[in-house]
Coordinates of C-alpha atoms and ligand atoms in Angstrom, one line a residue:
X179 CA -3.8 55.1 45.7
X180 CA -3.2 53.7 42.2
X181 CA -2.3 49.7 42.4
X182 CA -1.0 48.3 39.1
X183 CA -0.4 44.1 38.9
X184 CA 1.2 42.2 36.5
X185 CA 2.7 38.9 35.6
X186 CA 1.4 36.4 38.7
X187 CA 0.1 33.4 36.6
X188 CA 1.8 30.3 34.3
X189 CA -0.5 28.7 31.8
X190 CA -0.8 26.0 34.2
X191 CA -3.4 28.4 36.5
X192 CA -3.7 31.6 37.8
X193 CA -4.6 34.3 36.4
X194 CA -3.9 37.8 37.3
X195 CA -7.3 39.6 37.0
X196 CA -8.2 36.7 39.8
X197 CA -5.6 37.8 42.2
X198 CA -7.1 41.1 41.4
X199 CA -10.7 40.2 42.1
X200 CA -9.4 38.7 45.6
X201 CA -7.6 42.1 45.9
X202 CA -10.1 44.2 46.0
X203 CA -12.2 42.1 48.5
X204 CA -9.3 42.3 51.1
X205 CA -8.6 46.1 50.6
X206 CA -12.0 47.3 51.2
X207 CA -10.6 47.2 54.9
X208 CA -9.0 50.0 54.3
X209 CA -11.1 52.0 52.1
X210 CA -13.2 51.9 49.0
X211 CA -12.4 51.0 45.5
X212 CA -13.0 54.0 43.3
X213 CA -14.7 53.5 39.8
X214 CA -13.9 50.1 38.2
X215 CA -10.7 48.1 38.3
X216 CA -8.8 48.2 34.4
X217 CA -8.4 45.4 32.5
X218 CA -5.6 46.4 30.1
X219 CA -4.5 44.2 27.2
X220 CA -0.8 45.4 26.4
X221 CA 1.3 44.8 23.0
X222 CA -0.4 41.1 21.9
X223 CA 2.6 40.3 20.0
X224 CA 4.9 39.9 23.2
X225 CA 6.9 36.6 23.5
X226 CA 6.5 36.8 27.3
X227 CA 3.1 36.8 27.7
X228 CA 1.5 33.8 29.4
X229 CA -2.4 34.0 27.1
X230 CA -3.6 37.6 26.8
X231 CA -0.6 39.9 28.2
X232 CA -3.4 41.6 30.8
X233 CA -2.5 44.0 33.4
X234 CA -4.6 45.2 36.1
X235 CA -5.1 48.0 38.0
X236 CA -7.1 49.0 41.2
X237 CA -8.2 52.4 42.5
X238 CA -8.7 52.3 46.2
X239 CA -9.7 55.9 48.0
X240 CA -8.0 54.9 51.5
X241 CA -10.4 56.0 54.3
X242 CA -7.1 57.5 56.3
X243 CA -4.0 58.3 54.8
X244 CA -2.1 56.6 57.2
X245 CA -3.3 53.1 55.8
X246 CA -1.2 53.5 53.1
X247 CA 1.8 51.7 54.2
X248 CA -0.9 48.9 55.7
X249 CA -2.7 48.7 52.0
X250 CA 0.7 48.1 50.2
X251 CA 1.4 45.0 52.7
X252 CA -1.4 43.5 52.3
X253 CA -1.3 43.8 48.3
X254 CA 2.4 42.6 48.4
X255 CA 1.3 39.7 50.5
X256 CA -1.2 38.8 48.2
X257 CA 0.8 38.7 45.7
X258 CA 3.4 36.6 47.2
X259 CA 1.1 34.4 48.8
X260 CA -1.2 34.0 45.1
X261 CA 1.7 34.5 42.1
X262 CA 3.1 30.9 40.2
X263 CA 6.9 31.8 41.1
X264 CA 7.2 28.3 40.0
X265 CA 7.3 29.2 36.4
X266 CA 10.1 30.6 34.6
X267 CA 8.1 32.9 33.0
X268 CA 6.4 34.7 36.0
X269 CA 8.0 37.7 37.0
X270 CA 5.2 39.9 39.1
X271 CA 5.3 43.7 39.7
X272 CA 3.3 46.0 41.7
X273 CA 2.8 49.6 41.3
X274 CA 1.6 52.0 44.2
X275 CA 1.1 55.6 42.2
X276 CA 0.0 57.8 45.5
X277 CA 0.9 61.3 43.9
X278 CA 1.0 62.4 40.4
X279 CA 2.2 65.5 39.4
X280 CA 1.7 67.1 35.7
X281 CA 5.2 65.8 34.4
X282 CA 5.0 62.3 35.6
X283 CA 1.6 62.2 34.3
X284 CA 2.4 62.7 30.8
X285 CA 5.5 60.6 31.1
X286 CA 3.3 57.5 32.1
X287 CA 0.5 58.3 29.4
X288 CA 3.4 57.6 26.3
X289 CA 4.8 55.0 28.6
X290 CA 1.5 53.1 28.9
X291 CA 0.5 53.7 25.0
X292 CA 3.4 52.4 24.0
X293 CA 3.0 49.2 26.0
X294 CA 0.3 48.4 23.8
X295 CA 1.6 49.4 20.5
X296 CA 5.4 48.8 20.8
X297 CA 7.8 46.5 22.8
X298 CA 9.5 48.1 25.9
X299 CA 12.0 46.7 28.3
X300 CA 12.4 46.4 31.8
X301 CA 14.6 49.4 32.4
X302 CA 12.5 52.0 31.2
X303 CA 9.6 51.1 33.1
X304 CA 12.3 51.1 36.3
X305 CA 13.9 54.0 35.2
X306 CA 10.2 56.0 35.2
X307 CA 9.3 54.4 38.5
X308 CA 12.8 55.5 40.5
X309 CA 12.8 59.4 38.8
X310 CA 9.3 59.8 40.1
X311 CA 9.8 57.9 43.0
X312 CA 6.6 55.9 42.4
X313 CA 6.4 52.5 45.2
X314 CA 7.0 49.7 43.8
X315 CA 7.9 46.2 44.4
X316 CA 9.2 43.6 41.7
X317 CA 10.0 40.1 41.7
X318 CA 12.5 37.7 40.0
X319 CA 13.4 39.6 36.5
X320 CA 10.7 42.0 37.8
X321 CA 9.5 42.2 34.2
X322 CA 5.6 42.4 35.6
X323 CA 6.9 46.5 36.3
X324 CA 6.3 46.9 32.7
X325 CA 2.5 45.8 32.6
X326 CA 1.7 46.9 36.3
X327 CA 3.1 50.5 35.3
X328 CA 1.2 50.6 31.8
X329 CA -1.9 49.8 33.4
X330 CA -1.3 51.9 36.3
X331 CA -0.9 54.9 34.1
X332 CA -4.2 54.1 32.5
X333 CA -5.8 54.5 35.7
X334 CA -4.1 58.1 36.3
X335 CA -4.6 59.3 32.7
X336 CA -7.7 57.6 31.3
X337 CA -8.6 55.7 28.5
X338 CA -9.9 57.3 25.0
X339 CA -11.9 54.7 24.1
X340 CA -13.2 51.6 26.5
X341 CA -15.7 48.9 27.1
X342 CA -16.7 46.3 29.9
X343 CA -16.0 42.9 30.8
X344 CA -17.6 41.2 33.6
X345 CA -15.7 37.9 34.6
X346 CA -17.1 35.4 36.8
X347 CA -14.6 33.1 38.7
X348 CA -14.8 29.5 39.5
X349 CA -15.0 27.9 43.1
X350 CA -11.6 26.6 43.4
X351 CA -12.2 23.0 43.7
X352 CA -13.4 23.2 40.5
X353 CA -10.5 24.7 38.9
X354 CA -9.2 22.3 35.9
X355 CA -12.4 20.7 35.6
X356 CA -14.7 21.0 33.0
X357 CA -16.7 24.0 33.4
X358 CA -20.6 23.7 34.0
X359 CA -22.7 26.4 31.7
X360 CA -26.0 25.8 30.6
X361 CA -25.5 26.6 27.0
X362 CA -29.1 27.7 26.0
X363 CA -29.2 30.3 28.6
X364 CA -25.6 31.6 27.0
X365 CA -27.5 32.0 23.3
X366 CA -30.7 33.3 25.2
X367 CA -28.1 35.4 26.9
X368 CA -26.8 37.2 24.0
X369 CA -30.1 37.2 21.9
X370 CA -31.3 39.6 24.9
X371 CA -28.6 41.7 25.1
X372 CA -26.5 41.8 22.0
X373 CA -24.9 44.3 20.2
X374 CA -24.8 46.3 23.7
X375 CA -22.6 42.5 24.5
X376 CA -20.6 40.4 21.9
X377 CA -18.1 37.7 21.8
X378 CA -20.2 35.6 24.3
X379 CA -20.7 33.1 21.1
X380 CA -20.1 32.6 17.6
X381 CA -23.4 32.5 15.3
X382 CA -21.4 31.4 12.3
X383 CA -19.1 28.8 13.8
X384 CA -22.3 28.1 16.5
X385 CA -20.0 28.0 19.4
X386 CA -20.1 29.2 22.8
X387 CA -17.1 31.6 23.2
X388 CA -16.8 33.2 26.3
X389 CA -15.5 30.4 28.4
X390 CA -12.0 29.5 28.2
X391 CA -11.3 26.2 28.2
X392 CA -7.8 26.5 30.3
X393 CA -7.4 25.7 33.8
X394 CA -7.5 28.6 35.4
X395 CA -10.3 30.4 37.6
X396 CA -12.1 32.2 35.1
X397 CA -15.7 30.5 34.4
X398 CA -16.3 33.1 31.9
X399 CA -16.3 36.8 30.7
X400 CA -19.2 39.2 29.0
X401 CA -18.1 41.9 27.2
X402 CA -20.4 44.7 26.2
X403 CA -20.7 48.7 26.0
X404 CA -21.5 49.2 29.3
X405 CA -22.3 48.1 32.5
X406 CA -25.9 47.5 32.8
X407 CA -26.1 45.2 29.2
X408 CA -22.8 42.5 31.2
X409 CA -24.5 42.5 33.9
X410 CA -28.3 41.4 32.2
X411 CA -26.5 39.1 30.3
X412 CA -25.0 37.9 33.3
X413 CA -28.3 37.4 35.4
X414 CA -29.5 35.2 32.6
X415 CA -26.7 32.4 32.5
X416 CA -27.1 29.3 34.3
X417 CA -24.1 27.6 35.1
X418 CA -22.0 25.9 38.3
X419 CA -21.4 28.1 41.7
X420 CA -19.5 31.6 40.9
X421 CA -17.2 32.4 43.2
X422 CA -16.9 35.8 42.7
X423 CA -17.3 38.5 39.8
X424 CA -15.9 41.5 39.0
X425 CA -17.1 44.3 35.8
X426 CA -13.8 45.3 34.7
X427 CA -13.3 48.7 32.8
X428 CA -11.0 48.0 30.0
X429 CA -9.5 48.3 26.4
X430 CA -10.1 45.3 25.4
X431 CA -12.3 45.3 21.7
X432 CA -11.0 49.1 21.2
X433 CA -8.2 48.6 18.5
X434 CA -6.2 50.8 20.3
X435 CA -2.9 48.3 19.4
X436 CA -2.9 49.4 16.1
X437 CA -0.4 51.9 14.4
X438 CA -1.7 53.9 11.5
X439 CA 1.5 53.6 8.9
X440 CA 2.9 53.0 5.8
X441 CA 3.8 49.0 4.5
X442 CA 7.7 50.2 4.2
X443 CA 7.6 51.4 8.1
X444 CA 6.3 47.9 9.4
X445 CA 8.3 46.1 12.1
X446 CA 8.0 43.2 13.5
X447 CA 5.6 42.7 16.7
X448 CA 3.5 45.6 16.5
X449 CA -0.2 46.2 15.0
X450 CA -1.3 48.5 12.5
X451 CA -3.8 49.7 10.0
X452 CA -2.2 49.5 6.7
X453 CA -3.3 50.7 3.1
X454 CA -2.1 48.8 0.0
X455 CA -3.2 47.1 -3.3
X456 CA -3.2 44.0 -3.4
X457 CA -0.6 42.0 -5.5
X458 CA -0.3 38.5 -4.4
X459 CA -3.1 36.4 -5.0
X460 CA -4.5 34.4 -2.2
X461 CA -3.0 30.8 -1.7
X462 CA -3.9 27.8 1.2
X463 CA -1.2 26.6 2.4
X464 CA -0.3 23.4 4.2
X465 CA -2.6 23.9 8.0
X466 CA -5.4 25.7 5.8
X467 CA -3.8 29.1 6.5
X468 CA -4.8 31.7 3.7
X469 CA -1.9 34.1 3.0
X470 CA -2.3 36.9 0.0
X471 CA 0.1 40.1 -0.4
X472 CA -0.5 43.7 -0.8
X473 CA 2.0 46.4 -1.7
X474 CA 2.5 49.7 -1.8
X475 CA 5.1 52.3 -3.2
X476 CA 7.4 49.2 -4.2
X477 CA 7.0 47.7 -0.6
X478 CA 5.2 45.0 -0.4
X479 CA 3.9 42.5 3.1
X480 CA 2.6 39.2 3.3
X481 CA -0.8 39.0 5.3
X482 CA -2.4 35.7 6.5
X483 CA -6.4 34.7 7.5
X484 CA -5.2 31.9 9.8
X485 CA -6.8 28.5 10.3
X486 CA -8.5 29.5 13.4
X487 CA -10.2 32.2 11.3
X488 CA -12.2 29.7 9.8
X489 CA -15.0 31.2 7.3
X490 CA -13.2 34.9 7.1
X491 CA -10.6 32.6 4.5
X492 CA -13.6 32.3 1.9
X493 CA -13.5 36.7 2.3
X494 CA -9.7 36.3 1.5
X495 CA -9.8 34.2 -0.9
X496 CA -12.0 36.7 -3.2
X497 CA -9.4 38.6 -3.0
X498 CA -7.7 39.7 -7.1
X499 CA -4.3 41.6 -8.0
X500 CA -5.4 44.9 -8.0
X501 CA -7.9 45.9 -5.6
X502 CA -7.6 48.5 -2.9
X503 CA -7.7 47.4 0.5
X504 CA -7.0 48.6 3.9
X505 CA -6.0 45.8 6.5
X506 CA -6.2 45.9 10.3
X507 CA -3.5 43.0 12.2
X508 CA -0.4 42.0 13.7
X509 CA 2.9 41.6 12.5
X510 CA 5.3 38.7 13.3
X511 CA 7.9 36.7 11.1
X512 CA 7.0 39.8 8.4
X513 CA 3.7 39.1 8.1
X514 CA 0.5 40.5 8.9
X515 CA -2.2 38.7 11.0
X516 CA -5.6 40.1 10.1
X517 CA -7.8 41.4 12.2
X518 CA -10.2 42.6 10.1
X519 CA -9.9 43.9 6.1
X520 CA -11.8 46.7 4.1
X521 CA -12.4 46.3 0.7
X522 CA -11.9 49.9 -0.6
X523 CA -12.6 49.2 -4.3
X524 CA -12.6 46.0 -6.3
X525 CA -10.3 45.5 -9.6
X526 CA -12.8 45.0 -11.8
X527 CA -10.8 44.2 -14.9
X528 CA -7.6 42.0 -16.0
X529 CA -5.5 41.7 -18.8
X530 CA -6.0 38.3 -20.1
X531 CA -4.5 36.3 -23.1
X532 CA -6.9 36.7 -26.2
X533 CA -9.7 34.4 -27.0
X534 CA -9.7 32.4 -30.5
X535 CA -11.9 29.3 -31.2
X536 CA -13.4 29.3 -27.8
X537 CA -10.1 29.0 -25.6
X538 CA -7.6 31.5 -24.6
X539 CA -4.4 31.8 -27.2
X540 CA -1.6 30.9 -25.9
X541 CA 2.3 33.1 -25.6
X542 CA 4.3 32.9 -27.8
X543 CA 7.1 34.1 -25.5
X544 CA 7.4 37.0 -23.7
X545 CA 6.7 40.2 -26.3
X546 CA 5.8 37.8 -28.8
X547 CA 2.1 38.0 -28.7
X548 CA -0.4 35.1 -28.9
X549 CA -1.4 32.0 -31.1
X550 CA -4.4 30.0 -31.2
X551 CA -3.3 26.3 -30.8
X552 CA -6.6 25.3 -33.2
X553 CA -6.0 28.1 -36.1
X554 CA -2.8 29.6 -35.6
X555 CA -4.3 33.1 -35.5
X556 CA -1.7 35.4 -33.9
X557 CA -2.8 38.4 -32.0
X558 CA 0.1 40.9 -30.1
X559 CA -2.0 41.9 -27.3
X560 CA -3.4 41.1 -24.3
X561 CA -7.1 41.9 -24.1
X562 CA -8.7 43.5 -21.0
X563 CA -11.6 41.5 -19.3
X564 CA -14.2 42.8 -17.2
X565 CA -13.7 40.6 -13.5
X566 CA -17.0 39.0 -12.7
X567 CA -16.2 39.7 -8.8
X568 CA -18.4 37.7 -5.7
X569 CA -17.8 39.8 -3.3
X570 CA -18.5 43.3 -2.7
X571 CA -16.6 46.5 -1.1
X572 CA -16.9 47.0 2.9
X573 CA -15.6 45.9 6.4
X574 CA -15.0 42.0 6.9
X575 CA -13.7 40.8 10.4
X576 CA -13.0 37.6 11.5
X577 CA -15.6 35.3 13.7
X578 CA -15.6 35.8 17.6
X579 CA -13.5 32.8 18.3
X580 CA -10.7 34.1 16.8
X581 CA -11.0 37.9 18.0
X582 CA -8.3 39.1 19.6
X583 CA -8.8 40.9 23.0
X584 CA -8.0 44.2 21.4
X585 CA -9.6 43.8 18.2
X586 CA -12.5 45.9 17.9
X587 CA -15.4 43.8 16.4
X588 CA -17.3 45.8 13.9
X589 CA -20.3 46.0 16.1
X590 CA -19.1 48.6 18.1
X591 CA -18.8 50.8 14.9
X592 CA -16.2 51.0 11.8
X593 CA -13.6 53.6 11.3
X594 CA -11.6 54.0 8.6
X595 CA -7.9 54.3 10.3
X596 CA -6.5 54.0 13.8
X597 CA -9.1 54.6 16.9
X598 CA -5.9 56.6 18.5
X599 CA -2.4 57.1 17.3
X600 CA -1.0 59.4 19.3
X601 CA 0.8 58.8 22.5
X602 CA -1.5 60.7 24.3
X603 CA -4.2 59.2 26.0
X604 CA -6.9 61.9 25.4
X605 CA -7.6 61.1 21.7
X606 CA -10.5 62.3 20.2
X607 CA -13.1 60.0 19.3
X608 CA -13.3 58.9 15.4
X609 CA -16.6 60.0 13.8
X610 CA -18.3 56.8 12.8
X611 CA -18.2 55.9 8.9
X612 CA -20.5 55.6 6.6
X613 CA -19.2 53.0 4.8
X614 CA -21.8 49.4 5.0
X615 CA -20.2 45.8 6.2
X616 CA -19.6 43.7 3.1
X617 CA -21.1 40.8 1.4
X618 CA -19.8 38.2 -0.2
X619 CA -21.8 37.0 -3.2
X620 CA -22.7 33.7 -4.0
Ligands
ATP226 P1 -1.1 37.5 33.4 O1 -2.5 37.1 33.6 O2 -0.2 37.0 34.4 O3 -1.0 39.0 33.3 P2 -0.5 37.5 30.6 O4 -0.8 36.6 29.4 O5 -1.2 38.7 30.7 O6 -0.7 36.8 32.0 P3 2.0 38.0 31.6 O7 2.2 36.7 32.3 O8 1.6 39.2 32.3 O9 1.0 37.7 30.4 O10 3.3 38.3 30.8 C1 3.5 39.4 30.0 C2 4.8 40.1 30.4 O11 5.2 41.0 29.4 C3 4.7 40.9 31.7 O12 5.8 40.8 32.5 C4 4.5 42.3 31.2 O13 5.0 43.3 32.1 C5 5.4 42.3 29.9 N1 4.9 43.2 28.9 C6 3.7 43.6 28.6 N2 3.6 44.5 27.6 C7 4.9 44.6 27.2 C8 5.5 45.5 26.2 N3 4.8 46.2 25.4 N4 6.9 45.4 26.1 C9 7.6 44.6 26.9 N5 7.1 43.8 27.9 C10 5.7 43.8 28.0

């Protein structure tokens, strides 16, 4: 039996991969959980969600058959006794997937891929469930159908590209107090074990990042390539009681939100991998936000390195009219938050206003040519320049604390173009690139 969970917490506390992790203590009365629960991070740009729109999703192989109706109780209960129905915002739904044949199986593998890249609504998810007849149970709006189905279908069809996450979970007189972690055995931690973990702290920003600092019961999360490297990292940390933990299978650090397409096809609150020249140069605005435009084919989009993103601005702000770039981010408001940029080629020359007694001539108007304010000498043309450029072509991504869950850091390889953009769920995996991480030049 499948069991997919969604929508049980309020950004006051709660969390639903807690409510998982309690889960699948009480159901090994009635059987064992087979492989590793999902973690699934769903569209990011949803208005809904209450931090990382996660879903969950357990595999239990009941010892007898007949438990079935026993397991679903007790999950049900759980949830009711567990979910913040408090908050406007929390709308569970639970998914019991006991049979799947081949046509619902296909159906939930574009219904679940397009959770993550596009923005669905609640009646398709209860339209699938009631032609296939798959258990379910919703509450309130019952939007939580959406993510507990999405991540359900995961389970069923697979994922075409994953990693691991193992959270630890606080004792709960603890929750909403500041959490206890002995930060030298976080950086001795990662030293140990990265690249097969990352995200467990920022070098450049020298931070700690793999504690959140709301109050709910996560203590932390270690994400890596597999499950061996979370769980060294994990024996290494010193920090208050854990409660509990759980490694997690998930998508999380896969890129598989972004939509390989064109600037003109954009829409708001979706991802995507997008090719364009730049031709807006990059300005700070007002909150230290860094925004810059490229174009393409006459259509053009507005991207932004956000505050948060802290060093990755200085990359942006490199950035000249002209050079060939491929950015990696999430649209909202029409413009593009990015994830990560290559720097195909670098525009390495400009037209610029002639020189004349060491200072640039000034315009005479436009098609008027040029005149040197000290000698009068007129010249029609603009000359080209060679760019003197400090920053060279390749991958740039921003700093773990402002990774998204699905962003895939470079560490875990470089592609150029989407990791899957097909509905299906099978993908084939991208050969790695060739192509080096950049540099910028001082
Ligand atoms: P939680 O820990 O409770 O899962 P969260 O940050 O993950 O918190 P939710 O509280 O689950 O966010 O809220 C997200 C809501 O949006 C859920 O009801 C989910 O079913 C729904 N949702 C997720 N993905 C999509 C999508 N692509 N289109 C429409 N609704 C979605």
């Amino acid at each position: 039996m499948i069991i997919g969970l969604d929508d049980t917490d309020s950004k006051e506390g709660m969390c639903t991969t807690y409510l998982a992790a309690v889960l699948i203590g009480k159901l090994e009365k009635y059987g064992t959980i087979k492989e590793y629960p999902l973690l699934i991070r769903l569209n990011p740009n949803i208005i809904y969600k209450t931090r990382g729109n996660a879903a969950l999703a357990i595999q239990l192989l009941l010892r007898d058959r007949k438990d079935a109706e026993k397991a679903k109780k007790l999950v049900i209960e759980t949830v009711e006794e567990m979910a913040v129905f408090s908050a406007e915002n929390t709308n569970p739904g639970i998914v019991f997937i006991e049979e799947a044949p081949e046509k619902m199986r296909n159906e939930l593998a574009r219904f679940s891929m397009r959770a993550v890249k596009d923005v669905l609504e609640i009646h398709e998810a209860k339209e699938l469930l009631l032609r296939h007849g798959i258990s379910h149970r919703g509450f309130k709006n019952e939007r939580g159908l959406i993510g507990a189905l999405a991540a359900a279908g995961f389970a069923l069809c697979g994922l075409p590209d994953y990693s691991y996450e193992l959270i630890a979970y606080r004792e709960k007189n603890r929750w909403g107090t500041l959490r206890e972690i002995d930060e030298g055995s976080v950086w001795a931690a990662d030293a140990a074990t990265h690249p097969d973990t990352w995200d467990t702290v920022d070098y450049e920003n020298k931070r700690i990042v793999f504690a959140p600092h709301s109050p709910d019961p996560i203590l932390f999360g270690i994400r890596g390539n597999c499950e061996t490297a979370v769980r060294d990292a994990f024996s290494m940390i010193k920090s208050e009681p854990v409660e509990r933990y759980v490694v997690y299978k998930t998508n999380q650090n896969t890129d598989m939100h972004l939509i390989n397409a064109k600037i003109s096809e954009v829409q708001n609150d979706r991802s995507y991998i997008l090719d364009g020249k730049v031709s807006g140069l990059p300005k700070t605005i007002e909150g230290g936000h860094v925004i810059f435009s490229i174009s393409e084919n006459g259509a053009a989009l507005e991207c932004a390195a956000f505050e948060p993103t802290k060093g990755f601005r200085n990359v942006v702000r490199q950035l000249r009219i002209g050079d060939d770039v491929t950015v990696y981010g999430s649209v909202k408001d029409r413009t593009l938050n990015v994830e990560k940029i290559y720097i195909k080629a670098l525009n390495l020359h400009e037209y610029r206003n002639p020189m004349c007694c060491g200072k640039r001539m000034k315009s005479m108007g436009k098609g008027q040519g040029y005149r040197c304010e000290k000698c009068g000498a007129v010249n029609k043309e603009k000359v080209i320049e060679t760019l003197k450029r400090n920053i060279s072509p390749g991958f740039y991504e921003v700093p773990p604390s402002a990774r998204r869950h699905l962003a895939k850091p470079l560490v875990r390889g470089h592609t150029i173009g989407a990791v899957s953009s097909c509905a299906h769920l099978h993908g084939e995996a991208q050969p790695a690139c060739q192509h080096g991480q950049g540099k910028i030049l001082s």
